[in-house]
Short mmCIF file of C-alpha atoms in Angstrom, two decimals:
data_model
loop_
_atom_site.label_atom_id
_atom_site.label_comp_id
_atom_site.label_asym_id
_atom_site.label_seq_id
_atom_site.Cartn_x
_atom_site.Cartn_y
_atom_site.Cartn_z
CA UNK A 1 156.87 135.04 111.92
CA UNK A 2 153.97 133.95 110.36
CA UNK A 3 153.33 131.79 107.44
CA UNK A 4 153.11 133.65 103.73
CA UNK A 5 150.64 133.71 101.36
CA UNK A 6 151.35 135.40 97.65
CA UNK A 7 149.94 138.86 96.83
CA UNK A 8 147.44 137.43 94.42
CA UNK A 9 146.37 135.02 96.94
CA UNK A 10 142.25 134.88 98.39
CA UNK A 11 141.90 137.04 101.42
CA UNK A 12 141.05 133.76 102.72
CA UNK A 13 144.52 132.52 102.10
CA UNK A 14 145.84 135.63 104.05
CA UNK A 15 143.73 134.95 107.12
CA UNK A 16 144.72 131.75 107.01
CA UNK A 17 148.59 132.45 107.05
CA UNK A 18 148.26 135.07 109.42
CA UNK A 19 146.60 132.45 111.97
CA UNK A 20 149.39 129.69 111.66
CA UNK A 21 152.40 131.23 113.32
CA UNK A 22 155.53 129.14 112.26
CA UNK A 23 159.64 130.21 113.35
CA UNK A 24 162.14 130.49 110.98
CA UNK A 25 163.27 126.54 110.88
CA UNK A 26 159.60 125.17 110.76
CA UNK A 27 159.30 127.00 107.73
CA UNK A 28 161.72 125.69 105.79
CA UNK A 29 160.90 122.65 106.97
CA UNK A 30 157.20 122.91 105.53
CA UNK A 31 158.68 124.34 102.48
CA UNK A 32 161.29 121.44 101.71
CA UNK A 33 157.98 118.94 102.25
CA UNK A 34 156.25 121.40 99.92
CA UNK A 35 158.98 121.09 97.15
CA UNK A 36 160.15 117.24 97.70
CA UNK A 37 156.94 115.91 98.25
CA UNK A 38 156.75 113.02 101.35
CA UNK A 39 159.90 113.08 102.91
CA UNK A 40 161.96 111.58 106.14
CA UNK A 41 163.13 114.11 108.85
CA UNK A 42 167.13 112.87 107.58
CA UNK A 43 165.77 113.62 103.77
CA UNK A 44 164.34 117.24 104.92
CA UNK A 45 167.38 117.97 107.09
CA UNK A 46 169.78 117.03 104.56
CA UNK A 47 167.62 118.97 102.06
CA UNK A 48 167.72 122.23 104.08
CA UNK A 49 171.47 121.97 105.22
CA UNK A 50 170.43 121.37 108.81
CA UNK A 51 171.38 118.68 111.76
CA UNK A 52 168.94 116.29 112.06
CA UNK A 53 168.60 116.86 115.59
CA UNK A 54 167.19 120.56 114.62
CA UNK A 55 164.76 119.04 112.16
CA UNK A 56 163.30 115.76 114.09
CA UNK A 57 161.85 117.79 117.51
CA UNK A 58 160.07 119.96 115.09
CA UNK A 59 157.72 117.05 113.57
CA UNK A 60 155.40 116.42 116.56
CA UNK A 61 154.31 119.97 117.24
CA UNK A 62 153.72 121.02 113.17
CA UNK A 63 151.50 117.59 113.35
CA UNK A 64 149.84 119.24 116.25
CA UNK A 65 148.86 122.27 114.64
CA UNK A 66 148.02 120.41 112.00
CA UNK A 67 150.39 121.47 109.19
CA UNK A 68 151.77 117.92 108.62
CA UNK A 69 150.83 114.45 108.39
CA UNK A 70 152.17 111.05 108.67
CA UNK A 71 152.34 109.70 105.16
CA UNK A 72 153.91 106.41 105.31
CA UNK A 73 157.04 104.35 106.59
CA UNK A 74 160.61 103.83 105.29
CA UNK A 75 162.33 100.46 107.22
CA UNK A 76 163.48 102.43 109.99
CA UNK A 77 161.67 105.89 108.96
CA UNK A 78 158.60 108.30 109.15
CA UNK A 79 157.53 110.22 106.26
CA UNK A 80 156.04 113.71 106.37
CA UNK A 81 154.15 115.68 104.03
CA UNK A 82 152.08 118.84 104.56
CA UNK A 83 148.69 118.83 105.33
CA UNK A 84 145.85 120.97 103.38
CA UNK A 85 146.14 123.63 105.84
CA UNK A 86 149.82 124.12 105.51
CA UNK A 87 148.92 124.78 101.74
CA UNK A 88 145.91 126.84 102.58
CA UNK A 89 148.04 129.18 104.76
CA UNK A 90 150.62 129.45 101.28
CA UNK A 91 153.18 127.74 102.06
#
């Protein structure tokens, strides 16, 4: 699956969605950071109706492709939130 971009959308937006190839999970885990905003792997997990052990081992390789970002630190927690290119590929 690859990542969506709307119909009305720039072709660039479409090039760019059809270049960053996400599965069904990591998807709704970029949209719930898309829609909350900076969130904890427990907040996004709880948000989506997942386990938290499905949601966590995703993290480190959507940082690697670049589609999210460390954006801060609970006490005991890191916060995500989507990078530019995760919103350039319409998401």
């Amino acid at each position: 699956m690859s990542a969506l971009a709307r119909k009305t959308d720039p072709a660039t937006s479409h090039e760019a969605a059809a270049s960053v190839p996400v599965q069904d999970l990591e998807l709704k885990v970029l949209a719930a950071l898309v829609l909350r905003g900076p969130s904890s792997s427990h907040d996004i997990a709880a948000y989506i109706g997942v386990p938290l052990v499905s949601v966590s081992p995703r993290m480190a390789p959507l940082e690697a492709r670049g589609l999210v970002k460390r954006a801060g630190r609970t006490e005991r927690r890191t916060l995500w939130d989507v990078t530019p290119k995760a919103m350039l590929a319409g998401l």
